[in-house]
XYZ file of C-alpha atoms in Angstrom:
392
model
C 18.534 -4.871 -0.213
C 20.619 -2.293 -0.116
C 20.051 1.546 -0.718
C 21.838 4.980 -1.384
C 20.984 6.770 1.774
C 21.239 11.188 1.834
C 22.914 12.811 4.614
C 20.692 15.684 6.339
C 19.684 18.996 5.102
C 17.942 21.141 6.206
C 14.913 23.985 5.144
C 11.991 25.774 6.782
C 8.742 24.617 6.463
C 5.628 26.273 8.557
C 4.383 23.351 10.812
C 1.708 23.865 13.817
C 2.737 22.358 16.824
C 6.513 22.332 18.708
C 8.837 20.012 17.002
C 10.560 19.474 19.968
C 7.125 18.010 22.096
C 8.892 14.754 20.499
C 6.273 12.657 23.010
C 3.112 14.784 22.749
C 0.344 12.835 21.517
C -0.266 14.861 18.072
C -3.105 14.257 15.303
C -3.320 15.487 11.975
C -5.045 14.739 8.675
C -4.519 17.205 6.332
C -6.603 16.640 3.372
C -7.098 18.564 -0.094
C -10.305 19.643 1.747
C -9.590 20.457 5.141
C -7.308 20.123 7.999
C -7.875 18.624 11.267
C -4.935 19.107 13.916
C -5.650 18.228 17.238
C -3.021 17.748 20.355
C -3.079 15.930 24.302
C -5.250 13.091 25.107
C -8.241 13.979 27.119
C -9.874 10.338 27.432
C -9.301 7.531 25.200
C -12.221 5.306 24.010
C -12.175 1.719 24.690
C -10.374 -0.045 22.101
C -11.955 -3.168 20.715
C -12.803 -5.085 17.608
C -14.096 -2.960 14.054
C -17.871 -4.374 14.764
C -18.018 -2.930 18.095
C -16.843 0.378 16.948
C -20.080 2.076 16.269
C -21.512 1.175 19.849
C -18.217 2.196 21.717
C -18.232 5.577 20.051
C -22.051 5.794 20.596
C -21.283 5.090 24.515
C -18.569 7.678 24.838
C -20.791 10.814 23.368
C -23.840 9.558 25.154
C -21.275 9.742 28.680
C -21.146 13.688 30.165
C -17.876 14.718 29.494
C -16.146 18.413 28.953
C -13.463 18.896 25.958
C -14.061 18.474 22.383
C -16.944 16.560 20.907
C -14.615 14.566 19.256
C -12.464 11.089 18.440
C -9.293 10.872 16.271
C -6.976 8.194 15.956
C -6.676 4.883 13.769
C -8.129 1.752 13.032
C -5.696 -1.507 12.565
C -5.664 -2.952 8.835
C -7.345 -6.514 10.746
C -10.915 -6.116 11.878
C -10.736 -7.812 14.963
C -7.405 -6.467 16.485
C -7.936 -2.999 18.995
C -8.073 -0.148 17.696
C -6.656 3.315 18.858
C -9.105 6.380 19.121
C -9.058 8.892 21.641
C -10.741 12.275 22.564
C -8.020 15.229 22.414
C -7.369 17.693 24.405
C -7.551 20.681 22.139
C -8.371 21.196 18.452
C -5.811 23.084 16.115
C -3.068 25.292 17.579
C -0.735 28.230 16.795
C 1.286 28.208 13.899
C 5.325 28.361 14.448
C 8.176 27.840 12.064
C 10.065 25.288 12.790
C 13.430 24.184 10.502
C 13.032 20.484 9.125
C 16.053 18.495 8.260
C 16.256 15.840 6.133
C 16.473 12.450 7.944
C 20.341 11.081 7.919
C 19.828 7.209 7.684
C 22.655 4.551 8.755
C 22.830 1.033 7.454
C 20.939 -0.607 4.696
C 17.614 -0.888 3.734
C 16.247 -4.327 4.954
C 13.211 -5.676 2.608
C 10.433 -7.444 4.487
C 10.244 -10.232 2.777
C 13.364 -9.809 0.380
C 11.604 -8.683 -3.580
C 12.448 -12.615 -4.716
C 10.356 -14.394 -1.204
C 7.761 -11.293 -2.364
C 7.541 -12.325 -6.045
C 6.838 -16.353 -4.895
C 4.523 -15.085 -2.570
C 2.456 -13.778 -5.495
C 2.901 -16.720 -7.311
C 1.537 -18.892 -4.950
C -1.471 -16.377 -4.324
C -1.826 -16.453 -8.305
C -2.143 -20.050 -8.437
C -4.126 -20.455 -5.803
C -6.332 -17.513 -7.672
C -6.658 -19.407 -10.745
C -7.713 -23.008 -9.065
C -11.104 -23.765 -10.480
C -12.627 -24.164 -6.837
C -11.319 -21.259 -5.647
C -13.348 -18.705 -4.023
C -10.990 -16.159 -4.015
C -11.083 -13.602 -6.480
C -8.697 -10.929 -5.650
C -6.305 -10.765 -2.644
C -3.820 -7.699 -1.839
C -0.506 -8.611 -0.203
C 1.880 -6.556 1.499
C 5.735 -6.397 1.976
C 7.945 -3.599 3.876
C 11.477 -1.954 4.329
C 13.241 -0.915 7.418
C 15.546 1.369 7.961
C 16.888 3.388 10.692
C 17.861 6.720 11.403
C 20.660 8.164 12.982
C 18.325 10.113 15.164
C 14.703 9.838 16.789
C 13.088 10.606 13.831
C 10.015 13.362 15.025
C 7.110 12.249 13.252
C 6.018 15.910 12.213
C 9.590 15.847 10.140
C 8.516 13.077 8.179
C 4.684 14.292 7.717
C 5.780 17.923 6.481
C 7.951 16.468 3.768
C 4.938 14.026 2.639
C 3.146 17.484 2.626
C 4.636 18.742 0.086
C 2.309 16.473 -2.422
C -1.198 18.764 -2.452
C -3.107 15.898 -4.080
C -2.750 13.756 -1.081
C -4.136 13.759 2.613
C -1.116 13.509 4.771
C -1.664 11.998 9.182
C 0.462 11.510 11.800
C -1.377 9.472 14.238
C -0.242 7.884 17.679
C -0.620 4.353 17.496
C -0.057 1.713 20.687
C 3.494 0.390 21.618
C 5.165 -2.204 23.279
C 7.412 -1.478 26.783
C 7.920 2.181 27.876
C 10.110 3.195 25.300
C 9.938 5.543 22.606
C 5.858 6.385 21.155
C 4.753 4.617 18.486
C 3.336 7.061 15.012
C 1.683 6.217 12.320
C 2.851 8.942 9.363
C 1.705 9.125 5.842
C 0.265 10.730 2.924
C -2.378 8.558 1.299
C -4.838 9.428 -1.502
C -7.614 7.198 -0.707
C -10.520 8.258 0.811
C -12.610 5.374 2.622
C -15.547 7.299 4.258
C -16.705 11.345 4.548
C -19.670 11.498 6.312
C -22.123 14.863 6.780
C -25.484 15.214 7.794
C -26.999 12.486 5.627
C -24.129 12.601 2.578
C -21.964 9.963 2.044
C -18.358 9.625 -0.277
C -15.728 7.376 -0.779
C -13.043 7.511 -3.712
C -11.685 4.190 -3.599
C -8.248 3.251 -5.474
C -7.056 0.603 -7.261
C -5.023 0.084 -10.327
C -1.687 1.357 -10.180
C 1.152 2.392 -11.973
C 4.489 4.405 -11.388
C 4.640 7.853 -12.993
C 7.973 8.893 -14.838
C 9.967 12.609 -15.055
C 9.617 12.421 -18.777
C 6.231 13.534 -19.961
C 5.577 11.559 -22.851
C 6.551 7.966 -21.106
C 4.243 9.459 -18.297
C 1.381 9.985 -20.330
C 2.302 6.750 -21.527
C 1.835 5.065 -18.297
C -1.312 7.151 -17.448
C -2.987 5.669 -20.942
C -1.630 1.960 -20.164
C -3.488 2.100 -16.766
C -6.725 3.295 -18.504
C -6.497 0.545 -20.889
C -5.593 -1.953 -18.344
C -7.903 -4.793 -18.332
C -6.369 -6.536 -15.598
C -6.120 -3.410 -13.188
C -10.130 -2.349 -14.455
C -10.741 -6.003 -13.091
C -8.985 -5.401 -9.912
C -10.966 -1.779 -9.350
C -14.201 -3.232 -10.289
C -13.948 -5.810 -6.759
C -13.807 -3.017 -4.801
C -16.364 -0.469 -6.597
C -19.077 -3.243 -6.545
C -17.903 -4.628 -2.886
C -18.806 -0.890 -1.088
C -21.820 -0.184 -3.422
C -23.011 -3.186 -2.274
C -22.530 -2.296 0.973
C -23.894 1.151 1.155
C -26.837 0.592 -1.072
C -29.176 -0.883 1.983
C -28.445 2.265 4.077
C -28.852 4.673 0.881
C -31.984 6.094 -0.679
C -29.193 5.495 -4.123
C -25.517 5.193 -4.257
C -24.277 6.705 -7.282
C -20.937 5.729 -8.639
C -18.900 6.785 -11.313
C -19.749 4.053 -14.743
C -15.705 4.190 -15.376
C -12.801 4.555 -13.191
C -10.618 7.712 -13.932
C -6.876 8.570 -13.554
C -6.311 10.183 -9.868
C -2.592 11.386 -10.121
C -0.491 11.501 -6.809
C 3.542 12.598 -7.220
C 4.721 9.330 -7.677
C 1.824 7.452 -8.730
C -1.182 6.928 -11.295
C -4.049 5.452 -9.733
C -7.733 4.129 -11.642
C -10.205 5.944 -9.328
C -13.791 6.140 -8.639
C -16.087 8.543 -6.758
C -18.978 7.196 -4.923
C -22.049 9.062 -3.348
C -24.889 8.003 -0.952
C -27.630 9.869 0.313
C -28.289 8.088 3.741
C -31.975 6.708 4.976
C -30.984 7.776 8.655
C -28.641 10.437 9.045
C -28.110 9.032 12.175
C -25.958 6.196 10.782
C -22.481 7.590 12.168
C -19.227 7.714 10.179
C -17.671 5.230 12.370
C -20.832 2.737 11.419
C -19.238 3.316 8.203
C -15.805 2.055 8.682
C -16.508 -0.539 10.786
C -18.904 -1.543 7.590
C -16.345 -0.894 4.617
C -13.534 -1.852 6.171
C -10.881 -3.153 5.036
C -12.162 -2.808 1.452
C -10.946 -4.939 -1.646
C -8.452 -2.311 -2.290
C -6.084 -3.089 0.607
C -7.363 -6.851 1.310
C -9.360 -8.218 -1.580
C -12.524 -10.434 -1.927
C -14.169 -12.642 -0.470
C -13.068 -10.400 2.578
C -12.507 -13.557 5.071
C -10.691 -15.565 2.592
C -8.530 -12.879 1.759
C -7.559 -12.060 5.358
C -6.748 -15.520 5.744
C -4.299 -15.832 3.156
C -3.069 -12.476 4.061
C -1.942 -13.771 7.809
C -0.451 -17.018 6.614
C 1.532 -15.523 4.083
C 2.820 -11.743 5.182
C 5.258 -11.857 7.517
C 5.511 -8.961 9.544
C 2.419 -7.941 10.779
C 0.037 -4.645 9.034
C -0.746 -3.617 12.525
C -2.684 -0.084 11.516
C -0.872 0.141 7.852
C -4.031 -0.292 5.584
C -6.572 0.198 8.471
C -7.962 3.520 8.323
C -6.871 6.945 10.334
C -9.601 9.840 10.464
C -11.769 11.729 13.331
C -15.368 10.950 14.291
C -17.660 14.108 16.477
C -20.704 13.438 18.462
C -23.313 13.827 15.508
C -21.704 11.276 13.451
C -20.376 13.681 10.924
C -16.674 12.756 10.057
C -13.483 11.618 7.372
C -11.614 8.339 7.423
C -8.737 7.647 4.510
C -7.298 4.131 4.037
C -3.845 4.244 5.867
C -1.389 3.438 2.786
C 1.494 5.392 1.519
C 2.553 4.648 5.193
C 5.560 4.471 7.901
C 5.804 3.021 11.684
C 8.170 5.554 12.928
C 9.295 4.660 16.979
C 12.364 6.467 17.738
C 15.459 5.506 15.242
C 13.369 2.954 13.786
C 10.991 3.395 10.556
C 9.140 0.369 8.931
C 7.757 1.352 5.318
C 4.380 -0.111 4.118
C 3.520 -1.279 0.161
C 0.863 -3.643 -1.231
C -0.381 -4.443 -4.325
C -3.928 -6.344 -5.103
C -3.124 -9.838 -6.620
C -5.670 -11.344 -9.162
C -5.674 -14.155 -11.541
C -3.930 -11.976 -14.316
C -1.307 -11.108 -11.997
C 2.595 -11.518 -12.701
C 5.069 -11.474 -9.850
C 7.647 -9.222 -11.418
C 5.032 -6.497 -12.145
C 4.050 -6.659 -8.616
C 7.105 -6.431 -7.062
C 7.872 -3.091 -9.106
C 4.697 -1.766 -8.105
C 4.877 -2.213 -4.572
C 8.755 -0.335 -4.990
C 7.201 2.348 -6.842
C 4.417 2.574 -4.450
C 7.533 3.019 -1.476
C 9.104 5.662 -2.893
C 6.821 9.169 -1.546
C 8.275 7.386 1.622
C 11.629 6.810 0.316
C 12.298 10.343 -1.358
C 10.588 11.892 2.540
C 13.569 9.857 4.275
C 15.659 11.383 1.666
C 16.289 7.837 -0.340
C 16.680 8.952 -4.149
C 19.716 6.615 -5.797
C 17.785 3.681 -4.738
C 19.125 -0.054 -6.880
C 16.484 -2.211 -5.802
C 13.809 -2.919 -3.547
């Protein structure tokens, strides 16, 4: 599909690291919380499969080693592809001002799959949702857009522009790339929290339920109440509210959740949220134990997990890689924050792939799901300076 696409302008925005170290391996996840901004690579960690994660971490703090007691990176939407963490070599940095520009994109915007291959996708998943044998209950598929820019497109440009939504925690994380051309980033601004781990406390704020919000206040408040009301999108939280109580509860002395989802608002979006808290038997159980253990929740793959994934690889077809894994920062006690990795671009030099999903269930209708996954692409879209968009 085609799209209106804004030529560049420029503004200053205060930023913490050179925007012109185009190459520099750079973290950042800059939550409502806290920030965490860490630059270089130091020593990477073994990359492996999600159930090995735990152990590989526990390896790499038990090894002597000088630098920071720590691990950032990313962890791919598929449990058993690689992930990417790594030890930096310094935490934080001095702040400079650097001027941002607003990307100048050439071409159209290509839809991965095209909305109408999207919509029959759905229906297919619906139908196979509402066979009487069926295991599967709920099952999230994705699509994306590509577009490209008319220069390398620095992935601190994009990030400070997601930035500009406070309710969000915005990353930019390097992620692995073919050849020995341009890095590889992972840059977005997501509002779900999978796993914040201190001492023995545990949280996650899961999402799902979604709807677009709207410039006019009373059809906004209007699509905030429909949510609320929303049978069908209380049906799709409740899969994964129940699917990580379930999973915490044997590590927790209780896990307390919230008895009714509530309305977490990001710029663009309405989501149905929930709040979770554990209290941990061993506080030794590390935030990447976590993860590995969560992920990838209903909200970004549905339930039963393994028949989920399965439909999700016969069906997408351009691969998740880390969009919906999860991007966060692990130190040696265990202590640590992971967010699911939506709201999401692949940025490698001119070339940006866009990530949306929505979670399909038996009440599902294609149409509806194909406008949520375009509302759900626009904090991206409005970042790359995409605002008279027709259709996606």
């Amino acid at each position: 599909m085609n799209g209106m696409l804004a030529t560049g302008v420029s503004e200053e925005m205060t930023d913490t690291t050179d925007i012109d170290a185009a190459d520099a391996p750079y973290f950042l996840l800059r939550s409502p919380q806290q920030a965490m901004e860490a630059q270089g690579v130091r020593a990477r960690l073994p990359s492996g499969a999600s159930d090995t994660l735990a152990e590989r971490v526990a390896a790499f703090f038990a090894a002597p080693r000088s630098g920071p007691r720590l691990l950032v990176g990313a962890v791919p939407f598929d449990p058993e592809q690689e992930d990417a963490l790594y030890q930096p070599d310094q935490v934080a940095g001095q702040p400079v001002v650097v001027r941002v520009e607003t990307p100048t994109l050439v071409g159209d915007v290509v839809a991965e799959p095209s909305a109408d291959a999207y919509a029959q996708a759905v229906a297919t998943a619906v139908t196979e949702l509402r066979r009487s044998d069926s295991p599967l209950e709920k099952v999230v598929l994705a699509r994306s857009l590509r577009v490209t820019t008319a220069q390398p497109l620095h992935p601190r440009v994009l990030a400070a522009r997601l930035g500009k939504d406070s309710s969000v925690a915005t990353y930019v994380v390097p992620v692995p790339a073919e050849g020995a051309a341009d890095p590889a980033w992972l840059v977005g601004a997501t509002p779900e929290l999978l796993a914040s781990k201190r001492g023995d406390r545990v949280l996650s704020h899961p999402l799902a339920g979604s709807a677009r919000r709207s410039a006019d206040p009373a059809e906004d408040a209007r699509a905030a109440e429909t949510l609320l009301a929303s049978a069908k999108d209380h049906d799709e939280h409740r899969h994964v509210v129940e699917a990580i109580v379930a999973a915490l509860a044997p590590l927790c002395h209780h896990v307390e959740a919230q008895p009714r989802p509530t309305l977490h608002a990001t710029a663009t979006m309405w989501h149905l949220g929930t709040r979770i808290h554990g209290r941990l038997k061993d506080a030794s159980v590390s935030s990447a134990a976590l993860v590995a253990l969560l992920h990838p929740t209903p909200a970004v793959c549905g339930t039963p997990r393994q028949h989920a994934l399965q439909l999700i690889r016969q069906t997408e077809p351009v691969a998740r890689g880390f969009y919906a894994g999860a991007v966060g920062w692990t130190d040696a006690q265990g202590d640590g924050e992971w967010y699911v990795a939506i709201r999401c671009a692949r940025v490698r030099g001119t070339e940006v792939r866009l990530y949306a999903g929505a979670g399909i269930v038996a009440d599902s209708h294609p149409d509806l799901e194909v406008a949520e996954t375009a509302a759900k692409f626009m904090a991206l879209l409005t970042a790359l300076g995409v605002h008279d968009v027709r259709s996606f």
